[in-house]
Tab-separated table of C-alpha atoms and ligand atoms in Angstrom:
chain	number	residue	atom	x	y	z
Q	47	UNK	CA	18.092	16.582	-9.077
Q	48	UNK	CA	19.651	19.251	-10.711
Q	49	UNK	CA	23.058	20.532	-9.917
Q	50	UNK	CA	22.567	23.713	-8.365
Q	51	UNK	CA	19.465	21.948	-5.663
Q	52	UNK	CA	19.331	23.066	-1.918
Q	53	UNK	CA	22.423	25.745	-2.774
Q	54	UNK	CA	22.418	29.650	-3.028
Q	55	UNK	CA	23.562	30.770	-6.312
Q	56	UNK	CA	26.382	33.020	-4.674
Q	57	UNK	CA	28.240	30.270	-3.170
Q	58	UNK	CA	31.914	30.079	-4.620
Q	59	UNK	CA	32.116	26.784	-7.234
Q	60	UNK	CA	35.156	25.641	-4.720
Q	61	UNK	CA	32.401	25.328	-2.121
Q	62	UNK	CA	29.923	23.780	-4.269
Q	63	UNK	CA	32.147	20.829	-4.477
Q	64	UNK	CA	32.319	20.323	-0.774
Q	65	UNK	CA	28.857	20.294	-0.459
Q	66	UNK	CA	27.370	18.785	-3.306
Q	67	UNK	CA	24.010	17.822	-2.732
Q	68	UNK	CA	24.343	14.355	-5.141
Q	69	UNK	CA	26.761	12.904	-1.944
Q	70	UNK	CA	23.560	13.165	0.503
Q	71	UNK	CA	21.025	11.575	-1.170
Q	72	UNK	CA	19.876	8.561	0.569
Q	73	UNK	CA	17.084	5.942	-0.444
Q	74	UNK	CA	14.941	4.685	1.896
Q	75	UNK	CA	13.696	1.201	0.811
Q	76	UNK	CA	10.652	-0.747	2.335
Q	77	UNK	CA	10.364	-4.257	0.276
Q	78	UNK	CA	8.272	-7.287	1.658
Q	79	UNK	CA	6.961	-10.555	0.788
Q	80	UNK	CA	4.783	-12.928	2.984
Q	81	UNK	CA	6.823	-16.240	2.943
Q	82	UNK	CA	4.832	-17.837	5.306
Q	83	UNK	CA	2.628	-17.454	7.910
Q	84	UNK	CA	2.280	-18.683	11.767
Q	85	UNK	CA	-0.285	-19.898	11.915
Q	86	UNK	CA	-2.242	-19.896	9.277
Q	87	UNK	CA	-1.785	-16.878	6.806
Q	88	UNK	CA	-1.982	-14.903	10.651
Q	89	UNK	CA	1.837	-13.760	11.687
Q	90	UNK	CA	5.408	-14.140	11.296
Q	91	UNK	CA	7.123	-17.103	12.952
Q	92	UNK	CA	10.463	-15.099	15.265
Q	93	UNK	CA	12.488	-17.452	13.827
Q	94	UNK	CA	12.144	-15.881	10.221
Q	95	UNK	CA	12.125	-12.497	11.898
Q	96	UNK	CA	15.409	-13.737	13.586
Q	97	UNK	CA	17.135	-15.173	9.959
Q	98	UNK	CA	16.079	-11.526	8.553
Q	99	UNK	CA	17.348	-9.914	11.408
Q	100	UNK	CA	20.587	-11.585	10.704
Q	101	UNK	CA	20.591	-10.706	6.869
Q	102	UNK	CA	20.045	-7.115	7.416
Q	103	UNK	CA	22.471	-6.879	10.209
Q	104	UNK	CA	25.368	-8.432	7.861
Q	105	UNK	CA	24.299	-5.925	4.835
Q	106	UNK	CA	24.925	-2.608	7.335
Q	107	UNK	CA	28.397	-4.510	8.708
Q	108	UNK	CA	29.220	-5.079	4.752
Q	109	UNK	CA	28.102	-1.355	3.714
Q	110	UNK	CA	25.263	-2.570	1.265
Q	111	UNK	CA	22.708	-0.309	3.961
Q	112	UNK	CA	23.337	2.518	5.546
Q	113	UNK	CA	20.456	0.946	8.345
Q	114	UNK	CA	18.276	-1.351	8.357
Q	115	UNK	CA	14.994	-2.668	10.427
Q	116	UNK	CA	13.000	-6.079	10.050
Q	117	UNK	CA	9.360	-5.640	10.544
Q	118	UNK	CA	6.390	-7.548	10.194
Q	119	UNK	CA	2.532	-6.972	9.736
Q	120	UNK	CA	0.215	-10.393	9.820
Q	121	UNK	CA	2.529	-12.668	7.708
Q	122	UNK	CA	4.491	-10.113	5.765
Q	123	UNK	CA	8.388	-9.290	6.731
Q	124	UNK	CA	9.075	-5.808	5.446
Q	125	UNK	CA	12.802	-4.980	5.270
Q	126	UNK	CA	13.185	-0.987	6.068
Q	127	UNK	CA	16.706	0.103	4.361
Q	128	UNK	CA	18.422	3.167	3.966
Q	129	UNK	CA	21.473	2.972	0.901
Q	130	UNK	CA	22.767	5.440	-1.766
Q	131	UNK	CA	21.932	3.103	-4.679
Q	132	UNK	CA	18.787	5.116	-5.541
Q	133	UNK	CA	15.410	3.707	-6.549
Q	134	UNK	CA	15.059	-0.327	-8.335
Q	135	UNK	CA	18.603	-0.964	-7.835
Q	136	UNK	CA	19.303	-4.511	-8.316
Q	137	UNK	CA	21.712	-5.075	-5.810
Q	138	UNK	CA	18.837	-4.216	-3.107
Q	139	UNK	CA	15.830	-5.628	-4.671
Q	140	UNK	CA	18.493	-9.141	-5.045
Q	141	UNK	CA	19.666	-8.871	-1.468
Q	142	UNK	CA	16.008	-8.890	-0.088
Q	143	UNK	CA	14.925	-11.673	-2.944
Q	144	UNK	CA	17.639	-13.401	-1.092
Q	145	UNK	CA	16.776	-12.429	2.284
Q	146	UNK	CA	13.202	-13.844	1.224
Q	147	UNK	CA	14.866	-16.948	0.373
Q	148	UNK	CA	16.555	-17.337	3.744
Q	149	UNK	CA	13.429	-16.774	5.572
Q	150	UNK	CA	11.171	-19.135	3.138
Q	151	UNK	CA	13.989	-21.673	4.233
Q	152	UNK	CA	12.995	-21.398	7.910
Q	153	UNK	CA	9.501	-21.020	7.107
Q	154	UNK	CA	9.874	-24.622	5.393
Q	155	UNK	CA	11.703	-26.448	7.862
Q	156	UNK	CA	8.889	-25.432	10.558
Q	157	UNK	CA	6.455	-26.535	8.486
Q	158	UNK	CA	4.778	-22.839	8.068
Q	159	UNK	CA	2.076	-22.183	5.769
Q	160	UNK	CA	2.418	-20.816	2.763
Q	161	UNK	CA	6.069	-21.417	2.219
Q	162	UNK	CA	7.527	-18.776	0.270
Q	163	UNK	CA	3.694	-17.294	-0.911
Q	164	UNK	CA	4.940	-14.412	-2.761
Q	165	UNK	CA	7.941	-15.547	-4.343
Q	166	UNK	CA	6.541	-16.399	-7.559
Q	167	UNK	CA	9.507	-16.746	-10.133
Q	168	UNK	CA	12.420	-19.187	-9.656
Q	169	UNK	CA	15.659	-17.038	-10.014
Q	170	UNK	CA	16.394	-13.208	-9.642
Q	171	UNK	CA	16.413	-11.242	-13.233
Q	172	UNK	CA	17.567	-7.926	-12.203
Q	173	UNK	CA	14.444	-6.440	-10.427
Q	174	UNK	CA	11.965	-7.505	-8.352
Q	175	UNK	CA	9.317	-6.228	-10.490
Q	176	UNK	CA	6.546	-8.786	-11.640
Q	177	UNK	CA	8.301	-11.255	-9.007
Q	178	UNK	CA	6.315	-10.962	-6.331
Q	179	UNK	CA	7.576	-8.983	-3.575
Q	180	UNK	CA	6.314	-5.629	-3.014
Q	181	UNK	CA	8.054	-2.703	-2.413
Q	182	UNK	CA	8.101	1.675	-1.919
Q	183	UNK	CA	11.147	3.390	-2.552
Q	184	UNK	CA	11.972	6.750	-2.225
Q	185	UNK	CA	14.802	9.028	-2.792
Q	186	UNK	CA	15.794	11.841	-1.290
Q	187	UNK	CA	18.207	14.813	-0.170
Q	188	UNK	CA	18.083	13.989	3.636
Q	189	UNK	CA	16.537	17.413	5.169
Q	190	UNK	CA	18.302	18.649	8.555
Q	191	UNK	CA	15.845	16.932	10.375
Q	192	UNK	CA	13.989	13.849	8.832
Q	193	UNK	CA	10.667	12.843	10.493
Q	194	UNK	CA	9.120	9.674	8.241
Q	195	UNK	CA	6.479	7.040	8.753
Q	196	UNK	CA	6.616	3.900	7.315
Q	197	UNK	CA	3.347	2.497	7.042
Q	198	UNK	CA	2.896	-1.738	6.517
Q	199	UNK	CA	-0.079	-3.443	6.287
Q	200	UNK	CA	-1.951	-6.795	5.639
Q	201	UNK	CA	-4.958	-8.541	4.380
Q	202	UNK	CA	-5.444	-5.493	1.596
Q	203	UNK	CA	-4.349	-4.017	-1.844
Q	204	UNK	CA	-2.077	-1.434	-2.929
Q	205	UNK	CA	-5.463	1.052	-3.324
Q	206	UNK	CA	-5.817	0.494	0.487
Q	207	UNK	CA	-3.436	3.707	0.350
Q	208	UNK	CA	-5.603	6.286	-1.821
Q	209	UNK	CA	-7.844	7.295	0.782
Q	210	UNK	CA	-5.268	8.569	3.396
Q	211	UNK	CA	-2.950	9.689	0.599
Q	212	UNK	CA	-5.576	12.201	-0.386
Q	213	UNK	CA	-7.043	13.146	2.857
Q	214	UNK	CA	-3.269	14.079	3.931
Q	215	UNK	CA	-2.088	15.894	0.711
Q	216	UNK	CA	-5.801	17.511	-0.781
Q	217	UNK	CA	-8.367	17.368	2.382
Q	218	UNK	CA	-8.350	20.772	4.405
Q	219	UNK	CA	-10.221	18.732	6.742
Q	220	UNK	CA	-7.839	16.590	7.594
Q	221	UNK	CA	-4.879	18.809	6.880
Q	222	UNK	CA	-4.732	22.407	8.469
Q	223	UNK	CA	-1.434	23.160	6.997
Q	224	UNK	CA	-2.983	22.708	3.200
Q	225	UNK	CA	-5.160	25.997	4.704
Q	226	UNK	CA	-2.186	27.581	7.269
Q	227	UNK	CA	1.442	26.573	5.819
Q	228	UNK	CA	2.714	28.633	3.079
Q	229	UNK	CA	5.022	25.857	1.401
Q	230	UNK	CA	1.472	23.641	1.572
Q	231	UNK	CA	-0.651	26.155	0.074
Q	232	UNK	CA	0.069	25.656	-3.870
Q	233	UNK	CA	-0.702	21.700	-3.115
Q	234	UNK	CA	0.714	18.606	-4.542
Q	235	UNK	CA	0.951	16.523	-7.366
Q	236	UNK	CA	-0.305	12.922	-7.190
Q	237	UNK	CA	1.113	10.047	-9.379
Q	238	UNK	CA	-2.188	7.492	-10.336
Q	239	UNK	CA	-1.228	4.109	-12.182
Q	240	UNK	CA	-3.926	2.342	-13.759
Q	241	UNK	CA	-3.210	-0.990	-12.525
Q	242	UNK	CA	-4.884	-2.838	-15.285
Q	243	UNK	CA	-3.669	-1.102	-18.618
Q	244	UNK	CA	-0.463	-0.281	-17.107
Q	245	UNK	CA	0.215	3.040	-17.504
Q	246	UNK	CA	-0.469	6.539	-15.008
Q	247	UNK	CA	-1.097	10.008	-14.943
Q	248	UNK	CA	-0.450	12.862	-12.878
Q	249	UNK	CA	-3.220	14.696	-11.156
Q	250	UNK	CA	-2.091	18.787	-10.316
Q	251	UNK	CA	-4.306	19.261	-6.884
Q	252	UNK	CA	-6.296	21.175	-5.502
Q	253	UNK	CA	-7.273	21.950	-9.440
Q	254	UNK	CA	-7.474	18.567	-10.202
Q	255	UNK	CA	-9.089	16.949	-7.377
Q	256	UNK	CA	-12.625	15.881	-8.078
Q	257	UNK	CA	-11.030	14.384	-11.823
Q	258	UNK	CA	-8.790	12.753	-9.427
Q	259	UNK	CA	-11.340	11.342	-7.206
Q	260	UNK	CA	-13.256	9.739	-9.913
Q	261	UNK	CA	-10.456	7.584	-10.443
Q	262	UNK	CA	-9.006	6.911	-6.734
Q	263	UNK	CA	-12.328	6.058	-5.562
Q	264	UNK	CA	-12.240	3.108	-7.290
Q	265	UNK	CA	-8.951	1.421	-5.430
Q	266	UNK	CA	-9.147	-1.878	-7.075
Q	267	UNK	CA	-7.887	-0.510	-10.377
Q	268	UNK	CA	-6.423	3.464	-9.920
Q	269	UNK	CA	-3.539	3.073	-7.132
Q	270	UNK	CA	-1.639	6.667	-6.252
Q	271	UNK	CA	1.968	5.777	-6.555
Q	272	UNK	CA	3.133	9.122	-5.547
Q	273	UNK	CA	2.805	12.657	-3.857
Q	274	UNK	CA	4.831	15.513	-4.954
Q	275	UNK	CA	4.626	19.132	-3.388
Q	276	UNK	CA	4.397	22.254	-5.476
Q	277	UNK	CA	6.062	24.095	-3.279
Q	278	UNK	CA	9.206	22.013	-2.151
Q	279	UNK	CA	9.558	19.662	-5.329
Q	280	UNK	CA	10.584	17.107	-3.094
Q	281	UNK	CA	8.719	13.496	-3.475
Q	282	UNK	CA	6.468	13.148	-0.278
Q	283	UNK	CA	4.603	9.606	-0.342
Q	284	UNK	CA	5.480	6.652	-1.948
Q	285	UNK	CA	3.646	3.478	-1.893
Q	286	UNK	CA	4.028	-0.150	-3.467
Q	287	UNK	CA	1.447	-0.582	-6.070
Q	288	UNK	CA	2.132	-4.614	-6.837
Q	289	UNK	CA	-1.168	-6.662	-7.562
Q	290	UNK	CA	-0.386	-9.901	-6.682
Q	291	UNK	CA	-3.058	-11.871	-9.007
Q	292	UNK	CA	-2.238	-9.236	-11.955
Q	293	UNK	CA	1.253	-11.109	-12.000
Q	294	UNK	CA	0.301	-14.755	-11.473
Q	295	UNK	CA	-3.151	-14.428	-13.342
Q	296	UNK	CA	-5.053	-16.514	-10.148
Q	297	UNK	CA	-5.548	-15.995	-6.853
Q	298	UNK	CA	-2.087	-16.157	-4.577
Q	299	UNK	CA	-2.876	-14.207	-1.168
Q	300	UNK	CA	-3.834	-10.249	-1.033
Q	301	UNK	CA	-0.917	-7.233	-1.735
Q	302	UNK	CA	-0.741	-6.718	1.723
Q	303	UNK	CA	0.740	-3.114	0.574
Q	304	UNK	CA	3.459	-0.422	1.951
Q	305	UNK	CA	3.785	3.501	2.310
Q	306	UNK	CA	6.640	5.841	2.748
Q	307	UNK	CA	5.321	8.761	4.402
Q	308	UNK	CA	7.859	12.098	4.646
Q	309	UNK	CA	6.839	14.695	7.370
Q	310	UNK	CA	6.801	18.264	8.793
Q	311	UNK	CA	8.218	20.975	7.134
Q	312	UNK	CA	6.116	21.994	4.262
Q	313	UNK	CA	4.592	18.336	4.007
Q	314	UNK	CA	2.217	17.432	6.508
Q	315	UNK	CA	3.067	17.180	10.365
Q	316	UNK	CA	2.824	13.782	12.005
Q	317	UNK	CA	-0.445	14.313	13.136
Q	318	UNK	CA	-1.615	15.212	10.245
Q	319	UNK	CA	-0.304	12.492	8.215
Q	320	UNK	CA	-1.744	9.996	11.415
Q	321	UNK	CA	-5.130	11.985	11.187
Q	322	UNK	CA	-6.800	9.752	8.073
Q	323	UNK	CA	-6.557	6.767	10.054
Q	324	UNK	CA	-8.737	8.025	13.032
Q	325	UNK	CA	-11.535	6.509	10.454
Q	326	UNK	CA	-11.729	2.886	10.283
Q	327	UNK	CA	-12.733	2.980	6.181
Q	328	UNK	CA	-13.354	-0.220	4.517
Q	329	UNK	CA	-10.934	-1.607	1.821
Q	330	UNK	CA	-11.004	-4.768	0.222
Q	331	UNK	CA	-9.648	-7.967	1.477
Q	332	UNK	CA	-10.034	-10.105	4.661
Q	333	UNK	CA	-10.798	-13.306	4.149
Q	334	UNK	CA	-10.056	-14.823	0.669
Q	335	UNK	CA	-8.892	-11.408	-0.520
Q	336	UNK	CA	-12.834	-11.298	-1.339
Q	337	UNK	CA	-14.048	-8.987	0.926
Q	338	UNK	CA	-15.080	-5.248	2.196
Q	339	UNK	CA	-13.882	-4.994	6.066
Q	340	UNK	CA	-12.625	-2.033	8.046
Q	341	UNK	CA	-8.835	-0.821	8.070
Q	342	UNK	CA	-7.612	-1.015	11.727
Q	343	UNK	CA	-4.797	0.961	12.892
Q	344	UNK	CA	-3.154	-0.885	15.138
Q	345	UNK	CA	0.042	-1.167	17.157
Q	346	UNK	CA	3.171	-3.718	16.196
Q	347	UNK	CA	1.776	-5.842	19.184
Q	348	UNK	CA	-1.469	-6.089	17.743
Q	349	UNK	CA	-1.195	-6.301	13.625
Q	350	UNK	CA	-1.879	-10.401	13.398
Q	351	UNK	CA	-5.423	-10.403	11.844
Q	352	UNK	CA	-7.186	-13.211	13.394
Q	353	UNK	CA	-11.377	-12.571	13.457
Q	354	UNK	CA	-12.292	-14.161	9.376
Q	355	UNK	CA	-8.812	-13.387	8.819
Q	356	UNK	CA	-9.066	-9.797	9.258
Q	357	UNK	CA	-9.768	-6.933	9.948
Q	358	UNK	CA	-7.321	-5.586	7.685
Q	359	UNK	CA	-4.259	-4.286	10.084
Q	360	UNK	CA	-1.895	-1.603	9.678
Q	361	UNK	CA	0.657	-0.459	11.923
Q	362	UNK	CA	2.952	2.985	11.600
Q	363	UNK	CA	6.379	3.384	12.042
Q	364	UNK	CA	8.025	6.500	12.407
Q	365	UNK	CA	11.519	7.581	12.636
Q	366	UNK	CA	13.584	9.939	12.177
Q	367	UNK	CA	16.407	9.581	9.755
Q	368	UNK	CA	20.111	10.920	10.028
Q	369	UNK	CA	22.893	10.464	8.005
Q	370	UNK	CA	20.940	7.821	6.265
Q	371	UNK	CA	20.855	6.134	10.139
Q	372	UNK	CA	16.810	4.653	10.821
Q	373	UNK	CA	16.731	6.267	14.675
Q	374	UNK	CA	13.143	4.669	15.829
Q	375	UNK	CA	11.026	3.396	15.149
Q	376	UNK	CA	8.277	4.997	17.442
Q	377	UNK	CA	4.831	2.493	17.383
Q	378	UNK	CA	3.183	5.328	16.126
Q	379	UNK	CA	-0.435	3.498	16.528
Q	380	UNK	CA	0.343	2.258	19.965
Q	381	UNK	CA	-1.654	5.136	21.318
Q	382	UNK	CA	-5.020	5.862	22.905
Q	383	UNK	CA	-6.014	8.179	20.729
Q	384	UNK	CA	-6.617	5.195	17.952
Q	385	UNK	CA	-8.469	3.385	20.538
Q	386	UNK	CA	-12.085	4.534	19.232
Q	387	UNK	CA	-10.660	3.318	15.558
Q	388	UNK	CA	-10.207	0.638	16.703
Q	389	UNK	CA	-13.756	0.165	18.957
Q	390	UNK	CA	-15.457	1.516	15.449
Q	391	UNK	CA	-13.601	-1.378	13.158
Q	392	UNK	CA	-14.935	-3.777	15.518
Q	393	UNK	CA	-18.788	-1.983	15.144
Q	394	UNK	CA	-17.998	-2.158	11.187
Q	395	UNK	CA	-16.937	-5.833	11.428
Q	396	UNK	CA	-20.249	-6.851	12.641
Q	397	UNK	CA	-22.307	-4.660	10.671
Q	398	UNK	CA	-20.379	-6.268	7.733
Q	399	UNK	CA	-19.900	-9.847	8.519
Q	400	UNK	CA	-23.870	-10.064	9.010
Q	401	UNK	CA	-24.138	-9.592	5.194
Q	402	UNK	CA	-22.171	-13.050	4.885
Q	403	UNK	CA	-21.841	-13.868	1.125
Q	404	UNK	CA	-23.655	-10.905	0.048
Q	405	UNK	CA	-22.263	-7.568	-1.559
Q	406	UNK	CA	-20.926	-5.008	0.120
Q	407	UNK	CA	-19.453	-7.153	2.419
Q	408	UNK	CA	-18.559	-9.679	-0.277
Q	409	UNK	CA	-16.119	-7.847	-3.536
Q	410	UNK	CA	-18.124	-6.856	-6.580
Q	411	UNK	CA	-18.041	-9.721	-8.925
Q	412	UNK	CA	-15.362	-7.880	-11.225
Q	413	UNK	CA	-12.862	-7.824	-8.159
Q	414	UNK	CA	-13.342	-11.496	-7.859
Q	415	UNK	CA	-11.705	-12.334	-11.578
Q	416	UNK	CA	-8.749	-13.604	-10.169
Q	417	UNK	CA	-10.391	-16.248	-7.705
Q	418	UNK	CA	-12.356	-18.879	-8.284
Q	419	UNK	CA	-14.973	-17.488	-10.264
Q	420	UNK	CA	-13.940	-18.003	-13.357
Q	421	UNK	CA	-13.898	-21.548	-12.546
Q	422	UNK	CA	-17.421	-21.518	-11.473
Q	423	UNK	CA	-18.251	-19.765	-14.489
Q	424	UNK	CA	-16.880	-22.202	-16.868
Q	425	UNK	CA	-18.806	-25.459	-14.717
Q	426	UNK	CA	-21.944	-23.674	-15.170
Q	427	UNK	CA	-21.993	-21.811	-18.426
Q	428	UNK	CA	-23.964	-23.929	-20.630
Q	429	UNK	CA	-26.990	-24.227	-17.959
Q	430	UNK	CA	-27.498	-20.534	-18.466
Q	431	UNK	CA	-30.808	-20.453	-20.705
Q	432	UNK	CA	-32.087	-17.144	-22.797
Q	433	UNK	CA	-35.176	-15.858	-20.934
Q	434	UNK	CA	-38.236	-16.737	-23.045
Q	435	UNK	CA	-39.146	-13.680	-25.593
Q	436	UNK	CA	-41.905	-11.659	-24.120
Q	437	UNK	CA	-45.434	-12.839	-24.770
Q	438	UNK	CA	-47.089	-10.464	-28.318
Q	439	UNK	CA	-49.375	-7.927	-26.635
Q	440	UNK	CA	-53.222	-8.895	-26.977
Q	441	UNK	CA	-53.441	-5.928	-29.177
Q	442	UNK	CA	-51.374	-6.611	-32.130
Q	443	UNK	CA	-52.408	-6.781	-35.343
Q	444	UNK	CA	-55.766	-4.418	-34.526
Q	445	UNK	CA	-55.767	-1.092	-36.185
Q	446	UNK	CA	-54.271	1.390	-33.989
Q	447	UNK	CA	-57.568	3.344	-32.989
Q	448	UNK	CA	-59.113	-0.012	-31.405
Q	449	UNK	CA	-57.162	-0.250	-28.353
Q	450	UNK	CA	-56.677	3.721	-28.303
Q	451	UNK	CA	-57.587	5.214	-24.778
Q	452	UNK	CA	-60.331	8.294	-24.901
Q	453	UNK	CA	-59.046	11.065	-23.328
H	29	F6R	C1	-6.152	-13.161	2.532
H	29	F6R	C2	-5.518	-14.405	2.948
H	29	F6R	C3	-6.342	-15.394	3.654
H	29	F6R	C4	-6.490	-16.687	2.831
H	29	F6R	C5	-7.381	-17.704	3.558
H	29	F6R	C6	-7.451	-19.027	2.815
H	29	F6R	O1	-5.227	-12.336	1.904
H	29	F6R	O2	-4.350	-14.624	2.731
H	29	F6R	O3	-7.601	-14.882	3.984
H	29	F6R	O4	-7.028	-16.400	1.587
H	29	F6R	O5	-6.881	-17.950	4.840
H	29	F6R	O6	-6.153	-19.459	2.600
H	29	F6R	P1	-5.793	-20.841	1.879
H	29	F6R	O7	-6.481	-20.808	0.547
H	29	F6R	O8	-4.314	-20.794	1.783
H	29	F6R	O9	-6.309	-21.933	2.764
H	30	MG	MG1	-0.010	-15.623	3.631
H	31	MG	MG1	-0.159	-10.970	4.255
């Protein structure tokens, strides 16, 4: 952010220094990991919620966080900081690697499932990328008022997030301010990482858009990492784009993403960043990681997928933040108005589950790569025979009048 950011040009330099801008940025972490699962790969045991509890507590006592808040979705822990070390720093990604620890501790001595699931390297090097964890970071000059949602969920991937991002920040549908807000008019930017070659692009909406779409529709590969507005050039949306089997090369339980959401004021209101979620869409995961199943939005209470390990939850958080402090969070989903989501995900479940082992319900065989396909592949490859050549046509060899139809 440059120097001169959020000031008028006429104020004395002697000011400026009182009020530089650099002193009020804040970062508002959300890392997670599923380090085991009660029961089953269904919910957080409170005794792991308790040791992370703990952790967090003793990092805002030692000044490492401004705030913090344990949450959980199905069997993820998400740790919700505020700090001023800005984006990747290692001293927060190695406090929650060994907040992780703690809780994959308890996990083992109750016997959980899935002991420490997502930790897949042995030591800490600086960064939690490629390790496992997942985690959205954003940082930001704290507005007057700061109204954001944290969204977690589970049994899904990191493209879980494209649909919503784009009906919020480039649907008029969903979004009246895109149509009635001056600051939303010029629309936003969205930052797309290709998951599989490793490397992104930025999309410039509304002019942009249906080049955009071609890629975002396809969520198992093209993953929005984040939204940008025109107007404010403030970062809006951040997500965690971490493929789990990408890393480890196999099959080691589903992303189970997470989204920072920034409202109101030039971005979209609450409602409108809620809106998306009215519709129950499918993503991929549920059982196995391996299939199509609607995305419920559901309340704190409720987010412990149980029915063929799904469907896919995910809860909202909202607060509002000041001075770096997390005031909330409000259960944003915890609301009637998501109740016919909710009765709709339940239609969709049946419709789906009907189809078994069969596409669309089951993943495309290209999103299975990293599950035991391959393996099935190998077992079977040499009983794969060519299809005999066709049979020669009666008519070969006669001169090309014979068989000639009259017209
Ligand atoms: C999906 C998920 C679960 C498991 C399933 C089998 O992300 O975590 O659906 O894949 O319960 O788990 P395992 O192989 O551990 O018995
Ligand atoms: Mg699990
Ligand atoms: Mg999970």
């Amino acid at each position: 952010m440059s120097m001169d950011d959020g000031l008028s040009p006429s104020i004395p330099p002697a000011l400026m220094v009182v009020v530089r801008v650099g002193d009020f940025m804040i970062t508002l972490s959300i890392i997670k990991a599923d380090t085991g699962g009660f029961v089953g790969h269904s919910a957080v045991h409170p005794d792991m919620m308790a040791a992370a509890h703990h952790a967090v507590d003793r990092a805002v006592r030692s000044e490492l966080l401004i705030d913090g808040h344990v949450a959980s979705c199905g069997d993820d822990v998400s740790l919700i900081m505020t700090h001023r070390y800005g984006v990747d720093s290692e001293l927060i990604h190695s406090f929650a690697w060994d907040t992780f620890q703690t809780t994959t501790g308890v996990a083992r001595e109750l016997g959980l499932y899935g002991a420490g699931q997502d930790l897949l390297s042995d030591a800490f090097s600086g960064n939690l990328r490629g390790m496992g964890p997942g985690y959205a970071e954003l940082e930001f000059d704290e507005r007057p008022s700061e109204p954001v949602v944290c969204f977690l969920a589970d049994k899904t991937e990191p493209g879980a997030w494209n649909y919503p991002l784009y009906k919020m920040f480039a649907d008029p549908f969903n979004t009246a301010g895109l149509v009635i807000d001056a600051k939303m008019h010029a629309g936003f930017v969205f930052e797309v990482y290709d998951l599989f070659e490793e490397k992104w692009i930025c999309f410039d909406c509304p002019a942009e858009l249906y080049d955009m779409l071609m890629y975002i529709g396809a969520p198992a590969r093209y993953v929005v990492h984040s939204v940008h507005s025109k107007t404010l050039g403030e970062t809006a949306a951040a997500t965690s784009t971490q493929r789990l089997s990408l890393i480890a090369g196999k099959y080691v339980g589903k992303d189970d993403p997470v989204m920072i959401v920034r409202a109101q004021s030039g971005l979209p209101a609450l409602g409108e960043v809620l809106e998306p979620f009215a519709f129950p869409f499918t993503v991929g995961g549920s059982m196995r990681g391996s299939h199509h199943a609607p995305f419920m939005p559901v309340s704190v209470g409720h987010a412990h997928p149980a029915r063929f390990d799904g469907p896919p939850r995910v809860v909202a958080l909202g607060f509002q933040i000041h001075d770096g402090r997390l005031v909330g969070p409000r259960d944003l989903f915890a609301d009637p108005s998501f109740d016919e989501a909710r009765h709709q995900a339940n239609l969709a479940m049946d419709y789906l589950r009907r189809h078994g082992p069969f596409e669309p319900h089951r993943l495309p065989l290209e999103d299975l790569e990293y599950t035991t396909m391959p393996q099935i592949q190998a077992r079977i490859a040499n009983r794969w025979t060519p299809l005999p050549s066709p049979p020669v046509p009666a008519t070969a060899g006669r001169p090309a009048s014979a068989g000639a139809a009259k017209s």
